[in-house]
Amino acid sequence: MRCVVWVWRAAFLSASAGAAYGQGIDLLYPNETDFTANRGIERLIDLDGDGRFDSCGERVADFAALQNTPCLLSQTGSSCANVRDVAYATVGGVPTVYWVRTDTDLVERGADTNGDGRISAGEQSVFFSFPGAFPGFTGFVGQLAIDSSGAVWVTTNATAPANQGLYRLRDASGNGAATLGTVVGGEPEVVNFLPATFTVPDAAGTGTVSLPSNNFRAVAVDSLDNVIAFEATNGVYVRVRDLDGDFAYDVGEATNFYYAAPCLPALKQNPDVGTAYPNIFDFGTNASCSWTAGPCAAGSFGNVMRMVHTSVSATAQPLYWFGSTSSATFPCYKGIVLKAQDLNANGDINDAGEVTLFYNGSFQSGVYGTGPTPLVDGAASFFVNILEDFGAVGEDAYILENAGPECFDNRERLGFGAVADTLWRLSDGNADGDADDAGEQTRVATLQPAELWGPRGKIVPVPSAAFAVPSSHRISAPGCAAPLSPPPDNDVRAQIGGIGNPSIGTTFTVTLRESPVSGGGLFVPGIGVLVLGTAAINLDLSVINPMSFGCTLVPFPDVLVTLPLTPSAAPFTWPAGSPTPNSVPVAEATLPIPIPPDPSFVGACIILEWGVIGLDPSLAAVPFVSTAMEARIGL
C-alpha cells in the first residue's frame, strides 16, 4: 500500500490547504443505530460553514462510543447498551458531557482530556449509579439537564415509591462522581428533590393539586435556572426552584409551568393547545380521565417527550421547544413541534398566545390548524415517520426523523441497503411564526443506516471550540441504492467499515464484507473491488452497463484493489437464507492503509467504495452492489 501514499500525496495537500471551521456550534445526540460499534454519542461538525453536516469529516460517529458489547439485531430497549439522553456543560472550565445509559441506568460523564476531539474509554466514568445507590432499583432513568451550578437533574420512572422522583446530582467534593450520603458544606451530592407525591398551586391560587412523581420523562433547565420536568401521568410540565437554598423540596417550590390536558380541572390550562390539541400529552396512564377528543382515542400516545430551551437575547424570556415523539403505531401527533415563551413573565406558559404550533409534520393532525406539512428536500417530500432526537439552536428547531426498520413510510436507502435517519433544521424564514412554509425545512444530515432503533433523546448544541476536530470515518453514500435481485435473495449488500480512525502516523484498517449479518451472500465465486480516491466523480455506471441501473461510482479511482470472493470459504462466510441472522457468523477481510506521519495530511479526505460483483442465490447478476465511505485524516 506504499504506492497509495504517493499517489494521494498531492491530492491530500490540496484538500487540506485552507481548511476552515464554520458555524461555531456542533451538535451532539444519542446514537443507537450501529449494530457493530459506535453505540453512544455522535457529534456533527459544520467544517465548511455551509449550514449542513454532510461533508467529509463532519460526522463523528464514535465521539463517545460506549465500551460494551454492542446490541444484536433482536435486542432493543433496556437489553442494549444505549444512550437515552445527553447533556453538556463546562464544569470547572472543562467541557464535559453527561449521558444516561438504558442498559444499566447509570449516569455517566466524559471529558476529552487528551484533546483528540472525542471521549474515549479511558475518559469515561460513572457519575452516579441508580442501581448501586438503590439496590433492587427497577423502572428506568429518563432524561437529564444541567443547571448553572453544574448540578445534573435526572428524571426517573421507578417502580418503588422510595426511588421515584426528580433527582439533583452534583459532584460537590470534586472527585468526579455524585455519592449518596455525601454532604459537602451543607450540600448533599444526591437529592431526590421531588418526593413520591408533591403539590402545585391550583388555578385560583387558593389551594393545591397533588401530583405523583412516579412517571417523570423530559427535563430541561432554562437560562433563568428554572428546572422544568414533565410529569407524564397527568401531562403537567412542572417548574421547580429551590427558593430557600436548602437542597430540599418545600411546598411552593413546584408550580404548574405548562398544562394542556383535560384531566385536572383545578389546574390552569393553556387555552390554545388545550383546545386545538387535546390529546397531545396523552400517555394513557390517568385511569380517571378518558381522553377522547380529536382523532386520537385515549392511550394513543400522542406524547410530547422532548423539551429543550434556547435563549435569544440577554433580556428576552427564554424560548421553550416541545417535540411530539408519537410512535408509528399511534401516529396522531407525531412530528409536531411547539414553540413557547412566557410573554407576560408570570412564571408559566399557560396564557393565550404563549404556545404556538411551529411545525406540523403529523399525518393525522391536519384536522387541527395547518398541516400536515411535509419535509421538503429538493423535489422529494417526506412526512415525519417518528420524531426521535429533538433540539433547538437560537430560533431554529432540529428534528431527527427516524426511518428505522420498524417504520416504512420514508424508506430511504443508504449504504448497505439499510434505511437512513435524517436530521432536519426548521427555520421561520418569512417570520410568520412557523416553519410550515416552502423552503423552511432543510435536510442538514443523513445519518447512520438504521439496522436497529433510531437515536432518541435531545440534540444538544455545543460550542465548536469545546472539542478539537478529530479524525473520523462514516458511511457517506450508496454505490447502489438497493440490491437489484428479487426477494427473497435481496440481501447481497456490500458492507464497508473501519477499525480505529485515520490519524497521521498510524495504520487505518478498512473492513470489507460481502454482506451484513442478515445478508445471503453470493451463490458462486465473485469479485470484490475497493476503489480509493481523494475526489468524487459520481459516475452513473448504467451508462457503461445497463444492468448497473442505480449504481454509482463515487470516488475518482486513484487506486483499485480487487479481492476474490467465495460463497462459503474464508475470508467470506455468510450462510444464505438463515432464519436467525443474529447467530450467523460474519467473517470479514481487512485491508491496512498506512497514513504517513506528515502534518500536512491533516484535514484531507479519502473516499473509499467497496463493491461486490457476482451472482446471488437466484442466479441474478449482482453488478457492483456497493457502499461508499469517507475518512478524514486527523492528528
XYZ file of C-alpha atoms in Angstrom:
635
model
C 0.000 0.000 0.000
C 3.053 2.331 -0.074
C 2.024 3.415 -3.571
C -1.240 4.702 -2.153
C 0.665 7.291 -0.137
C 2.479 8.718 -3.131
C -0.496 8.606 -5.464
C -2.553 10.618 -2.979
C 0.105 12.991 -1.659
C -0.629 15.917 -3.967
C -4.374 15.487 -3.544
C -4.017 15.384 0.249
C -2.069 18.618 0.296
C -4.622 20.298 -1.944
C -7.590 19.032 0.047
C -6.241 20.074 3.429
C -4.988 23.521 2.479
C -7.054 26.435 3.707
C -9.425 24.288 5.774
C -11.721 26.404 7.957
C -14.107 25.631 10.803
C -17.567 27.001 10.041
C -20.574 27.738 12.207
C -19.312 27.852 15.788
C -21.847 25.268 17.007
C -21.549 21.488 16.940
C -24.409 19.106 17.687
C -24.335 16.062 19.973
C -27.035 13.390 20.024
C -27.523 9.812 21.256
C -26.938 7.072 18.712
C -28.498 3.617 18.897
C -28.281 2.670 15.252
C -24.957 0.988 14.544
C -25.240 -2.724 15.288
C -21.494 -3.327 15.075
C -19.953 -0.439 17.018
C -20.167 3.230 17.984
C -23.308 2.971 20.087
C -23.121 6.057 22.240
C -22.954 9.741 21.341
C -22.344 11.163 17.898
C -21.045 14.608 17.010
C -21.841 16.746 13.979
C -19.379 19.479 12.922
C -20.021 22.050 10.187
C -16.431 22.308 8.992
C -17.151 24.136 5.736
C -19.745 26.572 7.120
C -22.482 25.604 4.646
C -25.122 25.048 7.348
C -25.132 21.290 6.816
C -23.294 18.326 8.292
C -22.836 16.163 5.221
C -19.257 16.845 4.099
C -16.213 14.734 4.799
C -15.264 14.747 8.475
C -18.466 16.446 9.622
C -19.939 13.376 11.308
C -18.001 11.770 14.158
C -19.902 8.564 14.857
C -17.658 7.482 17.727
C -17.400 10.780 19.609
C -18.255 8.913 22.833
C -18.731 5.247 21.997
C -19.975 3.014 24.818
C -17.473 0.446 25.992
C -19.732 -2.600 25.880
C -20.625 -5.489 23.650
C -22.911 -3.953 21.031
C -26.523 -4.960 20.577
C -27.678 -7.666 18.229
C -30.466 -7.179 15.754
C -33.023 -8.822 18.024
C -32.221 -6.657 21.048
C -33.978 -3.417 21.848
C -34.622 -1.161 24.803
C -33.048 -1.921 28.161
C -31.299 -5.079 26.934
C -28.964 -2.955 24.796
C -26.029 -0.738 25.633
C -27.621 2.517 24.531
C -27.659 6.184 25.465
C -31.099 7.519 26.347
C -30.202 11.203 26.692
C -27.209 13.540 26.648
C -26.318 16.912 28.188
C -23.324 19.244 28.025
C -21.784 21.755 30.421
C -18.460 23.361 31.236
C -17.549 22.101 34.703
C -14.576 23.759 36.378
C -13.536 25.145 32.998
C -13.575 21.675 31.422
C -16.077 20.856 28.630
C -17.985 17.871 29.994
C -20.632 15.589 28.533
C -23.125 13.603 30.635
C -25.399 10.815 29.465
C -27.928 8.254 30.720
C -27.487 4.553 29.946
C -30.529 2.438 29.103
C -28.958 -0.937 29.879
C -27.534 -0.130 33.314
C -29.441 3.005 34.473
C -26.118 4.728 35.009
C -25.450 8.426 34.663
C -22.012 8.631 33.054
C -19.738 11.529 32.250
C -16.785 12.154 29.979
C -14.254 14.846 29.145
C -11.755 14.984 26.295
C -8.685 15.157 28.496
C -6.164 14.297 25.760
C -7.575 16.815 23.269
C -8.147 14.400 20.393
C -11.726 15.541 19.736
C -13.517 12.522 21.147
C -14.258 10.943 24.528
C -12.606 7.531 24.570
C -12.903 4.665 27.040
C -10.331 5.991 29.494
C -12.061 9.376 29.550
C -15.461 7.983 30.563
C -16.570 7.323 34.136
C -19.675 6.570 36.172
C -21.089 9.753 37.664
C -23.957 8.088 39.528
C -25.395 4.576 39.585
C -29.074 4.323 40.449
C -28.925 0.518 40.966
C -25.760 0.922 43.024
C -27.275 3.580 45.268
C -30.695 1.930 45.468
C -30.353 -1.879 45.492
C -33.243 -3.519 43.686
C -33.890 -0.425 41.576
C -36.389 -1.190 38.811
C -38.039 1.004 36.227
C -35.810 3.321 34.245
C -33.835 6.542 34.412
C -35.167 9.123 31.991
C -33.546 12.331 30.782
C -31.118 14.833 32.236
C -30.282 18.544 32.229
C -27.615 20.685 33.908
C -28.070 23.937 35.859
C -25.622 26.826 36.260
C -24.026 25.280 39.354
C -23.130 22.113 37.450
C -25.836 20.060 39.159
C -27.300 17.320 36.968
C -31.091 16.956 37.190
C -32.348 13.488 36.271
C -35.892 12.166 35.834
C -36.891 8.650 36.830
C -39.751 6.279 36.190
C -39.072 3.934 39.097
C -41.241 1.124 40.387
C -40.568 1.580 44.099
C -42.050 4.790 45.586
C -38.831 5.391 47.532
C -36.892 5.663 44.246
C -39.408 7.795 42.362
C -38.779 11.454 41.794
C -36.668 14.185 40.236
C -33.040 13.857 41.319
C -30.369 16.513 41.724
C -26.803 15.168 41.422
C -23.704 17.293 41.940
C -20.047 16.482 42.435
C -19.518 18.851 45.377
C -16.384 17.040 46.556
C -14.617 17.239 43.173
C -13.926 13.509 42.790
C -15.793 13.171 39.506
C -18.908 11.477 40.901
C -22.020 12.156 42.969
C -22.312 9.890 46.016
C -25.431 9.163 48.016
C -24.955 10.290 51.621
C -22.002 12.614 50.924
C -22.546 16.198 52.149
C -20.051 18.980 51.415
C -20.529 22.369 53.066
C -24.142 21.552 53.787
C -24.824 20.466 50.200
C -25.786 16.811 49.681
C -24.399 15.385 46.439
C -27.559 13.334 45.794
C -31.046 14.714 46.468
C -34.427 13.345 45.450
C -35.875 16.818 45.118
C -39.475 15.833 44.404
C -40.813 13.050 46.648
C -43.358 10.420 45.680
C -46.190 12.960 45.994
C -45.857 16.728 45.768
C -48.194 19.691 45.226
C -48.514 22.617 42.850
C -50.777 25.665 43.302
C -54.196 25.453 41.686
C -55.521 27.903 39.102
C -57.234 30.106 41.701
C -54.142 30.322 43.847
C -56.108 29.388 46.927
C -55.341 25.682 47.094
C -53.052 22.976 45.778
C -53.202 19.968 43.467
C -51.301 16.799 44.348
C -49.177 15.156 41.648
C -47.232 11.877 41.640
C -43.524 11.678 40.875
C -43.511 8.112 39.543
C -43.589 8.991 35.863
C -41.187 11.827 35.054
C -39.873 11.974 31.483
C -38.489 15.134 29.864
C -36.437 17.690 31.813
C -34.763 20.989 30.924
C -33.024 23.824 32.756
C -33.605 27.246 31.223
C -31.350 30.312 31.251
C -33.110 31.557 34.395
C -32.097 28.314 36.169
C -35.666 27.066 36.309
C -35.815 23.272 36.271
C -38.805 22.083 34.237
C -39.813 18.423 34.299
C -42.644 16.596 32.555
C -44.927 14.655 34.929
C -46.329 12.251 32.380
C -49.198 10.623 34.246
C -51.247 13.828 34.105
C -49.338 15.653 31.375
C -48.084 18.524 33.564
C -44.829 20.368 32.995
C -43.677 21.324 36.495
C -41.325 24.222 37.256
C -39.002 23.520 40.186
C -36.939 26.103 42.122
C -35.028 25.705 45.373
C -36.160 29.088 46.685
C -34.603 28.849 50.140
C -31.394 27.080 49.063
C -31.783 24.141 51.427
C -31.416 21.484 48.691
C -34.805 20.013 49.605
C -38.328 20.354 48.297
C -40.655 22.666 50.198
C -44.294 23.401 49.456
C -44.450 26.214 46.919
C -41.202 25.305 45.146
C -43.028 23.345 42.434
C -45.514 25.126 40.163
C -47.607 24.391 37.083
C -45.479 25.676 34.220
C -47.437 24.244 31.306
C -50.608 22.187 31.209
C -52.715 21.400 28.164
C -54.534 18.201 29.164
C -58.164 17.959 30.369
C -57.722 15.685 33.377
C -57.134 18.136 36.219
C -59.713 20.957 36.030
C -58.286 22.640 39.119
C -55.052 23.407 37.233
C -54.646 26.392 34.945
C -54.748 25.081 31.387
C -53.157 26.562 28.299
C -56.160 27.777 26.247
C -54.554 27.387 22.828
C -53.001 23.921 22.861
C -55.624 22.533 25.230
C -58.336 23.381 22.703
C -56.539 22.596 19.463
C -54.612 19.517 20.554
C -56.491 17.936 23.459
C -54.620 14.642 23.261
C -51.094 15.827 22.638
C -49.899 14.951 26.155
C -51.806 11.690 26.448
C -49.831 8.861 27.985
C -52.985 6.908 28.731
C -51.940 6.396 32.360
C -54.582 8.507 34.119
C -57.370 5.953 34.555
C -59.794 8.521 35.962
C -59.764 10.671 32.832
C -60.891 9.420 29.439
C -59.318 11.475 26.657
C -61.382 11.043 23.530
C -61.496 14.417 21.753
C -59.959 14.694 18.315
C -58.811 11.863 16.055
C -56.835 10.101 18.798
C -58.507 7.899 21.370
C -57.369 7.502 24.965
C -53.982 5.868 25.292
C -52.925 6.904 21.801
C -49.527 8.099 22.957
C -49.631 11.441 21.219
C -46.900 12.249 23.701
C -44.511 15.146 23.989
C -41.372 13.588 25.452
C -38.757 16.059 24.228
C -38.278 19.537 25.611
C -35.382 21.960 25.218
C -34.904 25.680 25.652
C -32.902 28.394 23.932
C -32.011 31.973 24.768
C -32.355 34.565 22.039
C -31.057 37.583 23.974
C -29.873 38.585 27.439
C -33.127 40.388 28.200
C -35.814 38.305 26.489
C -37.607 35.449 28.187
C -36.271 32.027 27.136
C -37.828 30.116 24.267
C -39.147 26.646 25.039
C -39.478 23.943 22.413
C -41.547 20.761 22.574
C -41.322 17.848 20.161
C -44.068 15.253 19.799
C -42.473 11.835 19.567
C -45.570 9.722 18.946
C -44.749 6.314 17.527
C -45.663 4.857 14.160
C -48.188 2.621 15.892
C -50.008 5.662 17.266
C -49.297 8.370 14.698
C -51.849 11.020 15.577
C -49.461 13.730 16.703
C -46.050 12.539 15.610
C -43.902 15.261 14.175
C -45.463 18.284 15.868
C -43.099 20.983 17.154
C -44.381 23.614 19.580
C -42.618 26.888 20.390
C -43.360 28.775 23.604
C -42.375 31.882 25.547
C -43.531 33.329 28.876
C -44.622 36.619 27.323
C -46.031 38.156 30.496
C -43.190 36.833 32.698
C -45.605 35.324 35.241
C -43.736 32.040 35.588
C -45.768 29.863 33.218
C -46.697 29.435 29.559
C -50.376 28.786 30.203
C -51.662 32.113 28.864
C -53.162 32.838 25.450
C -50.629 33.173 22.668
C -47.692 31.801 24.657
C -47.561 28.402 22.920
C -47.710 28.224 19.133
C -47.553 25.454 16.558
C -44.127 25.916 14.955
C -44.151 22.882 12.668
C -46.778 20.290 11.874
C -45.406 17.150 10.258
C -48.088 14.800 11.543
C -50.128 12.681 9.177
C -53.424 12.967 11.052
C -53.138 16.311 12.794
C -54.332 18.196 9.721
C -57.755 18.115 11.384
C -56.419 20.968 13.500
C -54.972 24.164 12.075
C -52.379 23.990 9.339
C -50.869 20.781 8.145
C -49.702 18.268 7.741
C -46.570 19.868 6.285
C -44.008 17.633 4.595
C -40.280 17.852 4.996
C -39.078 19.023 1.584
C -35.636 18.305 0.168
C -35.349 19.405 -3.428
C -38.044 17.603 -5.395
C -38.605 14.987 -2.682
C -41.214 15.327 0.078
C -41.420 13.310 3.297
C -43.765 13.229 6.247
C -42.378 12.694 9.714
C -42.110 8.999 10.438
C -41.048 9.166 14.068
C -39.548 12.264 15.634
C -36.764 10.883 17.821
C -33.947 13.250 18.755
C -35.027 16.858 19.135
C -33.239 20.135 19.799
C -33.021 23.825 19.025
C -30.376 26.460 18.378
C -31.477 30.088 18.664
C -34.790 30.326 16.846
C -34.355 27.167 14.769
C -35.589 23.704 15.737
C -33.838 20.449 14.840
C -35.634 17.129 14.493
C -34.205 13.711 13.775
C -36.703 11.855 11.636
C -36.381 8.138 12.336
C -36.782 5.970 9.282
C -35.834 2.857 11.219
C -36.778 -0.716 10.342
C -39.993 -0.507 12.365
C -41.201 2.275 10.033
C -41.974 2.028 6.359
C -43.263 5.470 5.400
C -39.969 7.017 4.296
C -37.709 4.133 3.382
C -34.692 5.929 2.030
C -31.916 3.560 1.164
C -28.389 4.279 2.256
C -25.207 2.304 2.499
C -25.619 -1.447 2.628
C -29.322 -1.460 1.879
C -30.448 -0.067 5.242
C -32.784 2.839 5.723
C -31.374 6.173 6.875
C -32.260 8.575 9.647
C -32.233 12.212 8.662
C -31.665 15.440 10.584
C -33.749 18.475 9.604
C -33.455 22.139 10.533
C -36.750 24.033 10.767
C -36.479 27.810 10.348
C -39.098 30.551 10.235
C -37.733 32.157 7.101
C -40.648 34.531 6.459
C -41.137 35.486 10.145
C -44.773 34.362 10.260
C -44.251 32.340 13.445
C -43.911 28.869 11.964
C -41.723 26.661 9.786
C -44.571 25.260 7.682
C -43.780 27.207 4.521
C -41.813 26.223 1.443
C -38.077 26.470 1.958
C -38.282 26.439 5.751
C -37.312 22.754 6.131
C -33.703 21.851 5.358
C -32.126 18.423 5.451
C -28.805 19.028 7.192
C -27.527 15.468 7.650
C -28.203 11.917 6.527
C -27.114 9.741 9.399
C -26.151 6.192 10.223
C -28.039 3.437 8.396
C -30.625 2.230 10.905
C -30.377 -1.525 11.264
C -31.866 -1.162 14.739
C -33.824 1.552 16.502
C -33.059 5.143 15.702
C -31.456 7.575 18.115
C -33.656 9.028 20.837
C -33.071 11.934 23.185
C -32.035 15.547 22.876
C -29.945 17.171 20.173
C -27.533 19.292 22.177
C -25.644 22.325 20.798
C -22.004 22.578 21.874
C -19.505 25.385 21.135
C -17.186 24.257 18.374
C -14.176 25.400 20.368
C -15.031 22.930 23.145
C -13.518 19.960 21.305
C -10.851 19.516 18.647
C -11.720 18.309 15.150
C -10.831 14.600 15.145
C -10.026 12.063 12.505
C -13.160 10.175 11.558
C -14.878 7.924 9.062
C -18.511 7.465 8.096
C -20.734 5.732 5.566
C -21.378 8.536 3.100
C -23.330 7.303 0.092
C -24.533 4.152 -1.644
C -22.890 2.985 -4.780
C -26.120 1.096 -5.462
C -29.216 2.374 -3.732
C -30.615 -1.127 -3.134
C -29.961 -4.751 -4.123
C -31.227 -5.467 -7.620
C -32.089 -9.149 -7.234
C -35.697 -10.070 -6.401
C -36.860 -11.313 -2.971
C -36.045 -13.451 -1.124
C -32.489 -13.210 -2.483
C -32.143 -9.470 -1.954
C -29.541 -9.448 0.789
C -26.329 -9.322 -1.218
C -25.139 -5.981 0.136
C -21.527 -4.932 0.270
C -20.560 -3.521 3.644
C -17.528 -1.369 4.462
C -16.310 -0.178 7.827
C -13.225 0.883 9.704
C -11.229 -0.074 12.761
C -9.897 2.960 14.551
C -9.586 6.232 12.682
C -7.196 7.575 10.008
C -4.678 9.551 12.060
C -1.243 10.565 10.766
C 1.492 8.125 11.649
C -0.937 5.228 12.108
C -2.483 2.464 10.048
C -6.209 2.783 9.334
C -7.789 -0.651 8.877
C -10.700 -0.946 6.460
C -13.129 -3.832 6.986
C -14.846 -5.399 3.980
C -17.824 -7.735 3.977
C -19.768 -9.371 1.192
C -22.975 -8.549 3.069
C -24.083 -7.576 6.570
C -25.120 -10.066 9.258
C -28.513 -10.661 7.665
C -27.176 -10.993 4.132
C -27.355 -14.081 1.953
C -24.037 -13.578 0.200
C -23.008 -14.662 -3.273
C -24.084 -18.008 -4.707
C -20.907 -18.621 -6.719
C -17.423 -17.099 -6.549
C -17.286 -13.406 -7.371
C -15.072 -10.367 -7.147
C -14.794 -7.606 -4.582
C -13.425 -4.236 -5.667
C -12.189 -1.480 -3.355
C -11.879 1.904 -5.052
C -9.912 4.655 -3.310
C -9.701 8.300 -4.280
C -9.447 11.846 -2.982
C -12.111 13.399 -5.193
C -15.683 12.465 -6.079
C -16.654 11.551 -9.625
C -20.194 10.159 -9.001
C -20.220 8.218 -12.268
C -23.527 6.592 -13.194
C -22.430 3.058 -14.039
C -25.595 2.318 -16.009
C -24.154 4.319 -18.915
C -21.478 1.623 -19.116
C -23.634 -1.397 -18.270
C -27.473 -1.126 -18.274
C -27.515 -3.917 -15.652
C -25.947 -1.422 -13.246
C -29.027 0.782 -13.065
C -28.927 2.716 -9.807
C -25.211 2.055 -9.235
C -22.790 4.934 -8.865
C -19.009 5.027 -8.692
C -18.474 7.728 -6.075
C -14.677 8.316 -5.880
C -12.334 9.040 -8.757
C -10.379 5.759 -8.960
C -6.869 6.723 -7.854
C -6.270 3.201 -6.544
C -8.071 -0.106 -7.201
C -7.780 -3.185 -5.005
C -9.506 -6.444 -6.022
C -10.255 -9.452 -3.818
C -11.683 -12.854 -4.828
C -14.930 -13.712 -3.059
C -16.213 -17.208 -2.398
C -19.705 -18.220 -1.254
C -18.580 -20.348 1.689
C -14.827 -20.166 2.255
C -12.724 -17.707 4.233
C -12.442 -14.798 4.352
C -16.131 -14.533 3.494
C -18.684 -16.873 5.060
C -22.380 -15.955 5.059
C -24.867 -18.847 5.050
C -27.646 -17.807 2.693
C -31.226 -17.583 3.898
C -30.569 -18.051 7.603
C -33.778 -17.553 9.654
C -31.745 -16.279 12.631
C -29.373 -13.606 11.345
C -28.022 -12.873 14.813
C -26.469 -16.309 15.024
C -24.795 -16.133 11.612
C -21.027 -15.673 11.927
C -19.956 -12.826 9.695
C -16.363 -13.031 8.535
C -14.621 -10.029 7.055
C -11.492 -9.151 5.181
C -9.297 -6.339 6.475
C -7.109 -4.013 4.465
C -4.492 -1.821 6.217
C -3.944 1.693 4.893
C -0.822 3.344 6.349
C -1.120 7.097 6.929
C 2.294 8.831 6.887
C 3.344 10.982 9.882
C 3.022 14.146 7.836
C 1.060 17.029 9.476
C 0.211 18.406 6.045
C -2.147 15.449 5.584
C -4.386 16.584 8.462
C -7.818 17.571 7.164
C -7.533 15.622 3.920
C -10.335 13.286 2.903
C -10.196 9.778 1.439
C -13.234 8.337 -0.340
C -13.456 4.550 -0.312
C -16.043 2.456 -2.149
C -16.359 -1.303 -1.754
C -18.366 -3.240 -4.299
C -19.361 -6.827 -4.957
C -19.748 -8.395 -8.408
C -21.178 -11.873 -8.956
C -24.407 -13.913 -8.823
C -26.901 -14.163 -5.963
C -28.682 -17.415 -4.918
C -31.350 -16.841 -7.605
C -28.521 -16.604 -10.187
C -29.398 -12.965 -10.791
C -26.469 -10.696 -11.598
C -25.081 -8.527 -8.832
C -23.468 -5.629 -10.737
C -21.184 -3.762 -8.309
C -23.569 -3.539 -5.360
C -21.526 -1.217 -3.188
C -21.199 1.218 -0.307
C -19.028 4.329 -0.061
C -17.216 5.646 2.999
C -15.417 8.922 3.709
C -12.407 9.119 6.014
C -10.974 12.410 7.298
C -7.320 12.321 8.332
C -6.555 13.870 11.697
C -3.868 14.050 14.343
